[in-house]
């Protein structure tokens, strides 16, 4: 967490921070007095105390500090232009240590992003180093680090995979090169390594740079195809010739500590890399196929900041409902959707929101994706018979208030989870169903009595992830009558929609980043009665829609009208939704 904040007393005529936070973010006098008492007892800045006591989010505190010090507030740096010639003069270690980033020259001064208005020593050092006055803007720690890493990545610009391929074309003894064990400390320092090692490192580096979540090395009859999954969609990036296939895959297996001689059985491993200061964990899956081994790498950035619920994409009314639901003392809340639809991220955001010293929160997951401070997390291990059901029984003996189960896969886990929700525990879990209404029928199909499902489940949230239009190349257009009808609007409605035409910032895809669309079904007496009488999913869904539930497709259409995403993207994601 960024070390920020200031004292309550006014300095040099500046307004009081407490007054600003009270007016801007409704920080009550009672909370402020509590924070001041804690500050008097323990010391430290008021801002740090407010963050420690979870009375404010970092973004709110920083915005308040920007107002207090009269500095521009810039919460998003993702699309802000950075002068590469400027940052070449400043060591990356200095920027990381003091949380500063020179952006560009503006009106004879250097615009510098910072996370602390009181970090005057570092700003003075930058003034001396760059020889110009400094104009500070305030931003969040996460936004600054993300933009800083990307800026230095772009400046370093090591040889791309295509250039390395040209080098390899003239090389000999490729199999020997692939087996070299020397590994660079940082992928940006890999220019002197052997060609195969450089090729693999370059593929990994570019995957991180393009925000890929997975890298696929796919063996076919005529060669190897390398593809990145970016924002949920696979894109081909490179097609090395067939004779390099064995060497490339062998190099990856060496990095993951796998048996390079074993080519008949599946293997799983992991390794870590560091590129431009970012630590990345990679999970490796190797699968034998008829044309050679196929490898998939899952990239997990260690410093990835968990989203909070307000950043997930919920509309205002549903966000308030979810905040109310996750504060309940008992009951079961289910999140449904296919693999990769962001279910775990939503549950982590919910747990982070309710996490406090007076709650005992324990999770059982497969696997534990991210560490949550202050929350007990257990990973299932079938090899020693630590299944979801077995782990859940043990968790119930730990006096938990809140339990999160990674996934309900079988009747035994479902029965224990429902029993826990009926005996004073709040239970979160996920299911693989297409919509919210199908969750209840799925539990009944598992063998759970309908009356138990009706009495334990309090809400079901179905979700999908949709790509957001790239802000750099976002272009308005007038939709055709057919497109308007697909949004369920009257034929001659005059509206403007948007699409991304493709640019360098989004790798010519037209999209950058993702957000969620949601279908929230809160169980009331009528829906409970339908579940108890074994009604089918369509009847339950109709009843929920009559009560005001917005479907996934309707939520997606609303995002299209707001200009967040394209009509094509929403139709791609929701085309499997069954119309009723």
Coordinates of C-alpha atoms in Angstrom, one line a residue:
X1 CA 0.0 0.0 0.0
X2 CA 1.3 3.5 -0.8
X3 CA 2.5 5.4 2.2
X4 CA 0.4 8.5 2.0
X5 CA -1.6 10.9 4.1
X6 CA -1.2 14.1 5.9
X7 CA -1.9 15.6 9.4
X8 CA -5.3 16.9 10.4
X9 CA -3.9 20.4 11.1
X10 CA -4.0 22.9 8.2
X11 CA -0.6 23.9 6.8
X12 CA 0.1 27.1 4.9
X13 CA -3.5 27.9 4.7
X14 CA -4.5 24.6 3.2
X15 CA -8.0 23.3 4.0
X16 CA -8.3 20.5 6.6
X17 CA -8.1 17.0 5.1
X18 CA -10.8 15.8 7.5
X19 CA -13.2 18.5 6.3
X20 CA -12.5 17.7 2.6
X21 CA -13.1 13.9 3.2
X22 CA -16.3 14.6 5.1
X23 CA -17.7 16.8 2.4
X24 CA -16.5 14.8 -0.6
X25 CA -16.9 11.2 0.7
X26 CA -19.3 11.5 3.6
X27 CA -16.6 10.6 6.2
X28 CA -18.6 11.0 9.5
X29 CA -17.3 13.1 12.4
X30 CA -17.5 9.9 14.6
X31 CA -15.1 8.0 12.2
X32 CA -12.8 11.0 12.0
X33 CA -12.6 11.3 15.8
X34 CA -11.9 7.6 16.0
X35 CA -9.1 7.9 13.5
X36 CA -7.6 11.0 15.3
X37 CA -7.7 9.1 18.6
X38 CA -5.9 6.1 16.9
X39 CA -3.4 8.6 15.4
X40 CA -2.7 10.2 18.8
X41 CA -2.1 6.7 20.3
X42 CA -0.1 5.0 17.5
X43 CA 1.3 8.0 15.6
X44 CA 1.5 8.2 11.8
X45 CA -0.3 10.3 9.2
X46 CA -4.1 10.7 9.3
X47 CA -4.4 9.3 5.8
X48 CA -2.5 6.2 6.7
X49 CA -4.7 5.7 9.8
X50 CA -7.9 6.1 7.8
X51 CA -6.6 3.4 5.3
X52 CA -5.5 1.1 8.1
X53 CA -9.0 1.3 9.8
X54 CA -10.6 0.8 6.3
X55 CA -12.7 3.9 6.7
X56 CA -11.7 5.0 3.2
X57 CA -10.4 3.5 -0.1
X58 CA -6.9 4.6 -1.3
X59 CA -8.6 6.4 -4.3
X60 CA -10.8 8.4 -2.1
X61 CA -8.0 9.5 0.2
X62 CA -5.7 10.4 -2.7
X63 CA -8.5 12.5 -4.3
X64 CA -9.0 14.3 -1.0
X65 CA -5.2 15.0 -0.8
X66 CA -5.2 16.3 -4.4
X67 CA -8.0 18.7 -3.4
X68 CA -6.1 19.7 -0.2
X69 CA -2.8 20.4 -2.0
X70 CA -4.4 21.9 -5.2
X71 CA -2.9 19.2 -7.4
X72 CA -4.5 17.7 -10.5
X73 CA -6.2 14.3 -9.8
X74 CA -5.5 11.6 -12.5
X75 CA -6.9 8.2 -11.4
X76 CA -6.3 6.6 -14.8
X77 CA -2.9 6.6 -16.5
X78 CA -3.4 3.7 -18.9
X79 CA -3.9 5.8 -22.0
X80 CA -1.7 8.8 -20.9
X81 CA 1.2 9.4 -23.3
X82 CA 4.7 9.1 -21.8
X83 CA 7.8 10.7 -23.4
X84 CA 10.2 7.8 -23.8
X85 CA 13.2 10.1 -24.2
X86 CA 12.4 11.6 -20.9
X87 CA 12.2 8.4 -18.9
X88 CA 15.5 7.1 -20.4
X89 CA 17.1 9.7 -18.2
X90 CA 15.5 8.4 -15.0
X91 CA 16.4 4.9 -13.5
X92 CA 13.5 2.6 -13.2
X93 CA 14.6 1.7 -9.6
X94 CA 14.3 5.4 -8.6
X95 CA 10.7 5.6 -10.0
X96 CA 9.7 2.4 -8.3
X97 CA 11.2 3.4 -4.9
X98 CA 9.6 6.8 -4.7
X99 CA 6.4 6.0 -6.8
X100 CA 7.0 8.7 -9.3
X101 CA 6.8 8.7 -13.2
X102 CA 7.8 11.6 -15.5
X103 CA 5.1 11.8 -18.2
X104 CA 6.0 14.6 -20.6
X105 CA 7.1 18.2 -21.0
X106 CA 4.2 20.7 -20.7
X107 CA 4.5 24.5 -20.7
X108 CA 8.2 24.5 -19.9
X109 CA 7.8 22.1 -17.0
X110 CA 7.9 18.3 -16.6
X111 CA 4.6 16.7 -15.7
X112 CA 5.3 14.0 -13.1
X113 CA 2.7 11.5 -11.7
X114 CA 3.1 10.8 -8.0
X115 CA 1.2 8.9 -5.2
X116 CA 2.3 11.2 -2.4
X117 CA 2.0 15.0 -2.4
X118 CA 4.6 15.2 0.5
X119 CA 7.3 13.3 -1.5
X120 CA 9.1 16.6 -2.2
X121 CA 12.6 15.1 -1.9
X122 CA 12.1 12.8 -5.0
X123 CA 10.5 15.6 -6.9
X124 CA 13.4 17.9 -6.2
X125 CA 15.8 15.2 -7.3
X126 CA 13.9 14.9 -10.6
X127 CA 14.1 18.7 -11.0
X128 CA 17.8 18.6 -10.7
X129 CA 18.2 15.5 -12.9
X130 CA 16.0 16.7 -15.7
X131 CA 16.9 20.4 -15.4
X132 CA 13.4 21.7 -15.5
X133 CA 10.6 22.7 -13.1
X134 CA 8.3 19.9 -11.9
X135 CA 4.5 19.9 -12.1
X136 CA 3.1 17.0 -10.0
X137 CA -0.2 15.2 -10.6
X138 CA -1.6 12.7 -8.1
X139 CA -2.6 9.2 -9.0
X140 CA -3.1 5.8 -7.4
X141 CA -0.3 3.4 -6.6
X142 CA -1.7 0.6 -8.8
X143 CA -2.2 3.0 -11.8
X144 CA 1.3 4.4 -11.5
X145 CA 3.0 1.0 -11.2
X146 CA 1.1 -0.4 -14.2
X147 CA 1.9 2.6 -16.4
X148 CA 5.5 2.8 -15.2
X149 CA 6.1 -0.9 -16.1
X150 CA 4.6 -0.5 -19.5
X151 CA 6.5 2.7 -20.2
X152 CA 9.9 1.1 -19.4
X153 CA 8.8 -2.1 -21.4
X154 CA 8.2 0.1 -24.4
X155 CA 11.4 2.0 -24.0
X156 CA 13.5 -1.2 -23.6
X157 CA 11.8 -2.7 -26.7
X158 CA 13.9 -5.9 -27.1
X159 CA 14.0 -7.8 -30.3
X160 CA 10.6 -9.1 -31.3
X161 CA 9.9 -12.8 -31.9
X162 CA 9.9 -12.2 -35.6
X163 CA 13.4 -10.7 -35.6
X164 CA 14.6 -13.7 -33.5
X165 CA 13.1 -16.0 -36.0
X166 CA 15.3 -14.4 -38.7
X167 CA 18.3 -15.0 -36.5
X168 CA 17.4 -18.6 -36.0
X169 CA 17.0 -19.2 -39.7
X170 CA 20.8 -18.9 -40.1
X171 CA 21.6 -20.9 -36.9
X172 CA 22.8 -24.5 -36.6
X173 CA 22.7 -27.0 -33.8
X174 CA 19.2 -25.9 -32.7
X175 CA 18.5 -28.8 -30.4
X176 CA 21.7 -28.0 -28.4
X177 CA 20.8 -24.3 -28.2
X178 CA 17.3 -25.2 -26.8
X179 CA 18.9 -27.2 -24.0
X180 CA 21.1 -24.4 -22.7
X181 CA 20.3 -23.9 -19.0
X182 CA 21.5 -20.4 -18.6
X183 CA 18.5 -18.2 -17.7
X184 CA 18.6 -14.4 -17.7
X185 CA 17.7 -12.5 -14.5
X186 CA 15.4 -10.3 -16.5
X187 CA 13.9 -11.0 -19.9
X188 CA 14.9 -7.5 -21.0
X189 CA 18.5 -8.6 -20.6
X190 CA 18.1 -11.6 -23.0
X191 CA 19.7 -10.2 -26.1
X192 CA 22.9 -12.2 -25.8
X193 CA 21.3 -15.6 -25.2
X194 CA 21.2 -18.4 -27.7
X195 CA 18.5 -18.1 -30.4
X196 CA 16.0 -20.6 -29.1
X197 CA 16.2 -19.2 -25.6
X198 CA 15.8 -15.7 -27.0
X199 CA 12.8 -16.7 -29.1
X200 CA 11.0 -18.2 -26.0
X201 CA 11.9 -15.2 -23.9
X202 CA 10.7 -12.9 -26.6
X203 CA 7.4 -14.7 -26.8
X204 CA 6.9 -14.5 -23.0
X205 CA 7.9 -10.8 -22.9
X206 CA 5.5 -9.8 -25.7
X207 CA 2.7 -11.8 -24.0
X208 CA 3.2 -9.8 -20.8
X209 CA 3.4 -6.6 -22.8
X210 CA 0.1 -7.3 -24.6
X211 CA -1.7 -8.4 -21.4
X212 CA -2.2 -12.0 -22.5
X213 CA -3.7 -14.4 -19.9
X214 CA -2.5 -17.5 -21.7
X215 CA 0.1 -18.6 -24.3
X216 CA -0.7 -21.6 -26.6
X217 CA 2.0 -23.6 -28.3
X218 CA 0.0 -25.8 -30.6
X219 CA 1.6 -28.6 -32.6
X220 CA 0.2 -29.4 -36.1
X221 CA 1.2 -31.5 -39.0
X222 CA 3.1 -28.6 -40.8
X223 CA 4.4 -26.7 -37.9
X224 CA 3.9 -24.9 -34.5
X225 CA 1.3 -22.2 -34.0
X226 CA 1.8 -19.8 -31.1
X227 CA -1.3 -17.9 -30.0
X228 CA -2.1 -15.4 -27.2
X229 CA -5.4 -15.2 -25.3
X230 CA -6.0 -11.5 -24.8
X231 CA -9.2 -10.3 -23.2
X232 CA -10.7 -13.8 -23.6
X233 CA -10.0 -14.2 -27.3
X234 CA -7.2 -16.2 -29.0
X235 CA -5.0 -14.4 -31.5
X236 CA -2.2 -16.1 -33.6
X237 CA 1.1 -14.3 -33.2
X238 CA 3.8 -16.6 -34.7
X239 CA 4.2 -19.7 -36.8
X240 CA 7.7 -21.2 -36.3
X241 CA 8.7 -24.0 -38.7
X242 CA 8.2 -27.6 -37.8
X243 CA 11.9 -28.3 -37.2
X244 CA 12.0 -25.8 -34.3
X245 CA 9.0 -27.4 -32.5
X246 CA 10.9 -29.9 -30.4
X247 CA 13.5 -27.3 -29.3
X248 CA 11.0 -24.7 -28.3
X249 CA 8.9 -27.1 -26.3
X250 CA 12.0 -28.6 -24.7
X251 CA 13.1 -25.1 -23.6
X252 CA 9.7 -24.5 -21.9
X253 CA 9.9 -27.9 -20.2
X254 CA 13.4 -27.1 -18.9
X255 CA 12.1 -23.7 -17.5
X256 CA 9.2 -25.5 -15.7
X257 CA 11.4 -28.3 -14.4
X258 CA 9.6 -31.0 -16.4
X259 CA 11.0 -34.2 -17.8
X260 CA 12.1 -33.4 -21.4
X261 CA 12.5 -37.1 -22.3
X262 CA 8.8 -37.9 -21.4
X263 CA 6.7 -37.2 -24.5
X264 CA 3.9 -39.7 -24.0
X265 CA 2.3 -38.5 -20.8
X266 CA 0.7 -35.2 -19.8
X267 CA 2.8 -33.1 -17.5
X268 CA 2.1 -30.0 -15.3
X269 CA 4.6 -27.6 -13.8
X270 CA 5.2 -23.9 -13.1
X271 CA 8.0 -21.3 -13.2
X272 CA 8.4 -17.6 -12.6
X273 CA 9.9 -14.9 -14.7
X274 CA 10.7 -11.2 -14.2
X275 CA 10.3 -8.7 -16.9
X276 CA 10.7 -4.9 -16.5
X277 CA 10.3 -5.4 -12.8
X278 CA 7.1 -7.3 -12.9
X279 CA 7.0 -10.8 -11.3
X280 CA 4.9 -13.2 -13.4
X281 CA 4.0 -16.8 -12.3
X282 CA 3.4 -19.2 -15.2
X283 CA 1.5 -22.4 -14.9
X284 CA 2.5 -25.0 -17.5
X285 CA 0.4 -27.8 -19.0
X286 CA 1.9 -30.2 -21.5
X287 CA -0.3 -32.5 -23.5
X288 CA 0.8 -35.2 -26.0
X289 CA -1.0 -35.1 -29.4
X290 CA -0.6 -36.9 -32.7
X291 CA 1.6 -34.2 -34.1
X292 CA 3.8 -33.6 -31.0
X293 CA 3.4 -32.0 -27.6
X294 CA 1.0 -29.1 -27.1
X295 CA 1.8 -26.6 -24.3
X296 CA -0.4 -24.0 -22.7
X297 CA 1.0 -21.4 -20.2
X298 CA -1.3 -19.5 -17.9
X299 CA 0.2 -16.1 -16.8
X300 CA -0.5 -14.7 -13.3
X301 CA 0.9 -11.4 -12.4
X302 CA 1.9 -11.3 -8.7
X303 CA 1.2 -7.6 -8.3
X304 CA -2.2 -7.7 -9.9
X305 CA -4.5 -5.6 -7.9
X306 CA -7.8 -7.2 -6.9
X307 CA -10.8 -5.3 -8.1
X308 CA -13.4 -4.0 -5.6
X309 CA -17.1 -4.5 -6.3
X310 CA -17.6 -0.9 -7.5
X311 CA -15.1 -1.6 -10.3
X312 CA -16.7 -4.8 -11.5
X313 CA -19.3 -3.1 -13.8
X314 CA -22.5 -3.3 -11.7
X315 CA -25.1 -0.7 -12.3
X316 CA -25.9 1.5 -9.2
X317 CA -29.0 -0.3 -8.1
X318 CA -27.6 -3.8 -8.3
X319 CA -24.4 -2.7 -6.6
X320 CA -26.4 -1.5 -3.6
X321 CA -28.4 -4.9 -3.6
X322 CA -25.1 -6.9 -3.7
X323 CA -23.7 -4.8 -0.8
X324 CA -26.8 -5.6 1.2
X325 CA -26.7 -9.4 0.3
X326 CA -23.0 -9.9 1.2
X327 CA -23.6 -8.4 4.7
X328 CA -26.2 -11.1 5.6
X329 CA -25.4 -13.2 8.6
X330 CA -26.3 -16.5 6.9
X331 CA -27.5 -18.0 3.6
X332 CA -25.9 -19.1 0.3
X333 CA -24.9 -16.7 -2.5
X334 CA -24.0 -18.4 -5.8
X335 CA -22.1 -17.0 -8.7
X336 CA -22.6 -18.9 -12.0
X337 CA -21.0 -18.8 -15.5
X338 CA -18.7 -20.7 -17.7
X339 CA -14.9 -21.1 -17.1
X340 CA -13.1 -17.8 -17.4
X341 CA -16.2 -15.6 -16.8
X342 CA -14.7 -13.9 -13.7
X343 CA -16.6 -15.8 -11.0
X344 CA -13.6 -16.1 -8.7
X345 CA -12.7 -12.4 -9.1
X346 CA -16.3 -11.4 -8.1
X347 CA -16.1 -13.6 -5.0
X348 CA -12.7 -12.2 -4.0
X349 CA -14.1 -8.7 -4.4
X350 CA -17.1 -9.6 -2.2
X351 CA -14.8 -11.2 0.5
X352 CA -12.5 -8.2 0.4
X353 CA -15.4 -5.8 0.9
X354 CA -16.7 -7.6 4.0
X355 CA -13.3 -8.6 5.4
X356 CA -12.9 -7.0 8.9
X357 CA -11.2 -8.0 12.2
X358 CA -14.5 -9.1 13.7
X359 CA -15.1 -11.7 11.0
X360 CA -13.5 -15.2 10.5
X361 CA -13.4 -15.8 6.8
X362 CA -12.1 -19.1 5.4
X363 CA -12.0 -20.3 1.8
X364 CA -11.3 -23.6 0.1
X365 CA -10.2 -23.3 -3.5
X366 CA -8.8 -25.2 -6.5
X367 CA -6.3 -23.6 -6.8
X368 CA -5.8 -20.5 -4.6
X369 CA -5.5 -17.8 -7.3
X370 CA -4.5 -14.8 -5.2
X371 CA -3.6 -14.3 -1.5
X372 CA -6.2 -12.3 0.4
X373 CA -4.8 -10.6 3.5
X374 CA -6.6 -11.5 6.7
X375 CA -8.4 -14.5 5.2
X376 CA -7.6 -18.2 5.7
X377 CA -7.3 -19.9 2.3
X378 CA -7.1 -23.7 1.8
X379 CA -6.2 -25.5 -1.4
X380 CA -7.8 -28.8 -2.3
X381 CA -5.4 -31.7 -2.9
X382 CA -7.1 -34.9 -4.2
X383 CA -3.8 -36.9 -3.9
X384 CA -4.2 -36.8 -0.1
X385 CA -8.0 -36.9 -0.3
X386 CA -8.4 -33.3 0.6
X387 CA -11.5 -32.7 -1.5
X388 CA -13.9 -29.8 -1.3
X389 CA -16.2 -31.9 0.9
X390 CA -13.4 -33.1 3.2
X391 CA -12.0 -29.6 3.5
X392 CA -15.4 -28.1 4.1
X393 CA -16.0 -30.4 7.1
X394 CA -12.8 -29.2 8.7
X395 CA -13.5 -25.6 8.0
X396 CA -16.8 -25.9 9.9
X397 CA -14.9 -26.9 13.0
X398 CA -12.9 -23.6 12.7
X399 CA -15.8 -21.4 13.9
X400 CA -16.1 -19.5 10.6
X401 CA -18.5 -16.6 10.0
X402 CA -18.1 -16.6 6.2
X403 CA -17.1 -19.6 4.0
X404 CA -16.1 -19.5 0.3
X405 CA -16.2 -22.7 -1.7
X406 CA -14.3 -22.5 -5.0
X407 CA -16.9 -24.7 -6.8
X408 CA -19.8 -27.0 -5.9
X409 CA -19.0 -30.1 -8.0
X410 CA -20.9 -32.9 -6.3
X411 CA -23.8 -33.8 -4.1
X412 CA -21.7 -34.2 -0.9
X413 CA -20.1 -30.7 -1.2
X414 CA -23.6 -29.2 -2.0
X415 CA -25.2 -30.9 1.1
X416 CA -22.5 -29.7 3.5
X417 CA -22.6 -26.1 2.0
X418 CA -26.4 -25.9 2.4
X419 CA -26.2 -27.3 5.9
X420 CA -23.6 -24.6 6.8
X421 CA -25.8 -21.9 5.3
X422 CA -28.8 -23.0 7.3
X423 CA -26.8 -23.1 10.6
X424 CA -25.6 -19.5 10.8
X425 CA -22.9 -19.2 8.2
X426 CA -22.7 -17.0 5.1
X427 CA -21.6 -19.3 2.2
X428 CA -20.3 -18.1 -1.2
X429 CA -19.7 -20.6 -4.0
X430 CA -19.8 -21.0 -7.8
X431 CA -21.6 -23.3 -10.2
X432 CA -21.2 -23.9 -13.9
X433 CA -24.6 -22.9 -15.3
X434 CA -25.6 -20.6 -18.2
X435 CA -28.0 -18.3 -16.3
X436 CA -29.1 -17.5 -12.7
X437 CA -32.3 -19.6 -12.8
X438 CA -30.5 -22.8 -13.8
X439 CA -28.5 -22.8 -10.6
X440 CA -31.4 -24.0 -8.5
X441 CA -32.3 -26.8 -10.9
X442 CA -28.6 -27.8 -11.1
X443 CA -28.5 -28.3 -7.3
X444 CA -31.8 -30.3 -7.4
X445 CA -30.3 -32.4 -10.3
X446 CA -27.4 -33.1 -7.9
X447 CA -29.8 -34.8 -5.5
X448 CA -30.5 -31.9 -3.1
X449 CA -34.1 -31.7 -1.8
X450 CA -35.9 -28.7 -3.5
X451 CA -37.1 -27.3 -0.1
X452 CA -33.4 -27.2 1.1
X453 CA -32.4 -25.3 -2.0
X454 CA -35.3 -22.9 -1.6
X455 CA -34.6 -22.2 2.0
X456 CA -30.8 -21.8 1.8
X457 CA -30.0 -19.9 -1.4
X458 CA -30.6 -16.2 -1.0
X459 CA -29.4 -14.9 -4.4
X460 CA -27.8 -16.1 -7.7
X461 CA -25.5 -14.0 -9.8
X462 CA -24.8 -15.1 -13.4
X463 CA -22.1 -13.2 -15.2
X464 CA -19.9 -13.0 -18.4
X465 CA -16.9 -10.9 -19.3
X466 CA -17.2 -8.6 -22.3
X467 CA -14.4 -6.7 -24.0
X468 CA -14.4 -2.9 -23.7
X469 CA -13.9 -0.7 -26.8
X470 CA -10.3 0.7 -27.0
X471 CA -10.5 4.4 -25.9
X472 CA -7.8 5.3 -28.3
X473 CA -9.6 4.2 -31.5
X474 CA -13.2 4.4 -30.4
X475 CA -15.4 5.6 -33.3
X476 CA -19.1 6.4 -33.5
X477 CA -21.4 5.2 -36.2
X478 CA -25.1 5.0 -37.0
X479 CA -26.5 1.4 -36.6
X480 CA -28.7 -0.2 -39.3
X481 CA -32.3 -1.1 -38.6
X482 CA -31.3 -4.8 -38.1
X483 CA -28.7 -3.8 -35.4
X484 CA -31.2 -1.6 -33.6
X485 CA -33.7 -4.6 -33.6
X486 CA -31.0 -6.8 -32.0
X487 CA -31.0 -4.4 -29.1
X488 CA -34.7 -4.9 -28.8
X489 CA -35.4 -1.2 -29.6
X490 CA -38.2 0.2 -31.9
X491 CA -37.0 0.1 -35.6
X492 CA -36.6 3.8 -36.2
X493 CA -34.8 4.7 -33.0
X494 CA -32.1 7.4 -33.6
X495 CA -29.1 6.2 -31.6
X496 CA -25.3 6.3 -31.9
X497 CA -23.2 3.2 -31.3
X498 CA -19.4 2.8 -31.1
X499 CA -16.8 0.4 -32.3
X500 CA -13.0 0.2 -32.2
X501 CA -11.3 0.4 -35.5
X502 CA -8.0 -1.0 -34.2
X503 CA -4.7 0.8 -33.3
X504 CA -1.3 0.2 -31.8
X505 CA -2.6 0.6 -28.2
X506 CA -5.0 -2.4 -28.6
X507 CA -2.8 -4.5 -31.0
X508 CA -5.3 -3.7 -33.9
X509 CA -8.2 -5.6 -32.1
X510 CA -10.4 -2.6 -31.3
X511 CA -10.8 -3.7 -27.7
X512 CA -8.8 -3.1 -24.6
X513 CA -9.7 -4.5 -21.2
X514 CA -12.9 -6.3 -20.0
X515 CA -15.8 -5.6 -17.8
X516 CA -18.7 -7.8 -16.5
X517 CA -22.3 -8.1 -17.5
X518 CA -24.6 -9.6 -14.8
X519 CA -27.9 -11.2 -14.1
X520 CA -28.9 -11.0 -10.4
X521 CA -31.7 -13.1 -9.2
X522 CA -32.7 -12.5 -5.6
X523 CA -35.0 -15.2 -4.2
X524 CA -38.4 -14.0 -2.9
X525 CA -41.4 -16.1 -1.7
X526 CA -42.7 -16.7 -5.2
X527 CA -39.4 -17.9 -6.6
X528 CA -38.8 -20.1 -3.5
X529 CA -42.3 -21.6 -4.1
X530 CA -41.4 -22.4 -7.7
X531 CA -38.1 -24.0 -6.7
X532 CA -39.8 -26.0 -4.0
X533 CA -42.3 -27.3 -6.5
X534 CA -39.5 -28.4 -8.9
X535 CA -40.4 -25.8 -11.6
X536 CA -38.1 -25.8 -14.6
X537 CA -35.5 -23.1 -15.1
X538 CA -37.5 -21.2 -17.7
X539 CA -40.5 -20.7 -15.3
X540 CA -38.2 -19.5 -12.6
X541 CA -36.5 -17.1 -15.0
X542 CA -39.9 -15.7 -16.2
X543 CA -40.9 -15.1 -12.6
X544 CA -37.6 -13.3 -11.9
X545 CA -37.9 -11.1 -15.0
X546 CA -41.5 -10.2 -14.0
X547 CA -40.0 -9.1 -10.6
X548 CA -37.6 -6.8 -12.5
X549 CA -34.5 -9.0 -13.0
X550 CA -32.3 -7.7 -15.9
X551 CA -31.0 -10.6 -18.0
X552 CA -27.4 -10.9 -19.3
X553 CA -28.5 -9.8 -22.8
X554 CA -30.4 -6.8 -21.5
X555 CA -27.4 -5.7 -19.4
X556 CA -25.1 -6.1 -22.4
X557 CA -27.5 -4.0 -24.5
X558 CA -27.3 -1.3 -21.9
X559 CA -23.5 -1.3 -22.1
X560 CA -23.7 -1.0 -25.9
X561 CA -26.0 2.1 -25.6
X562 CA -23.6 3.6 -23.0
X563 CA -20.7 3.2 -25.5
X564 CA -18.7 0.8 -23.3
X565 CA -18.7 -2.1 -25.7
X566 CA -19.8 -3.1 -29.2
X567 CA -23.0 -4.8 -30.4
X568 CA -20.9 -7.6 -32.0
X569 CA -19.2 -8.3 -28.7
X570 CA -22.4 -8.6 -26.7
X571 CA -24.0 -10.9 -29.3
X572 CA -20.8 -13.0 -29.3
X573 CA -21.0 -13.5 -25.5
X574 CA -24.8 -13.9 -25.1
X575 CA -25.6 -15.8 -28.3
X576 CA -25.8 -19.1 -26.3
X577 CA -28.4 -17.6 -24.0
X578 CA -31.7 -19.4 -24.5
X579 CA -34.5 -17.1 -25.5
X580 CA -37.8 -17.7 -23.6

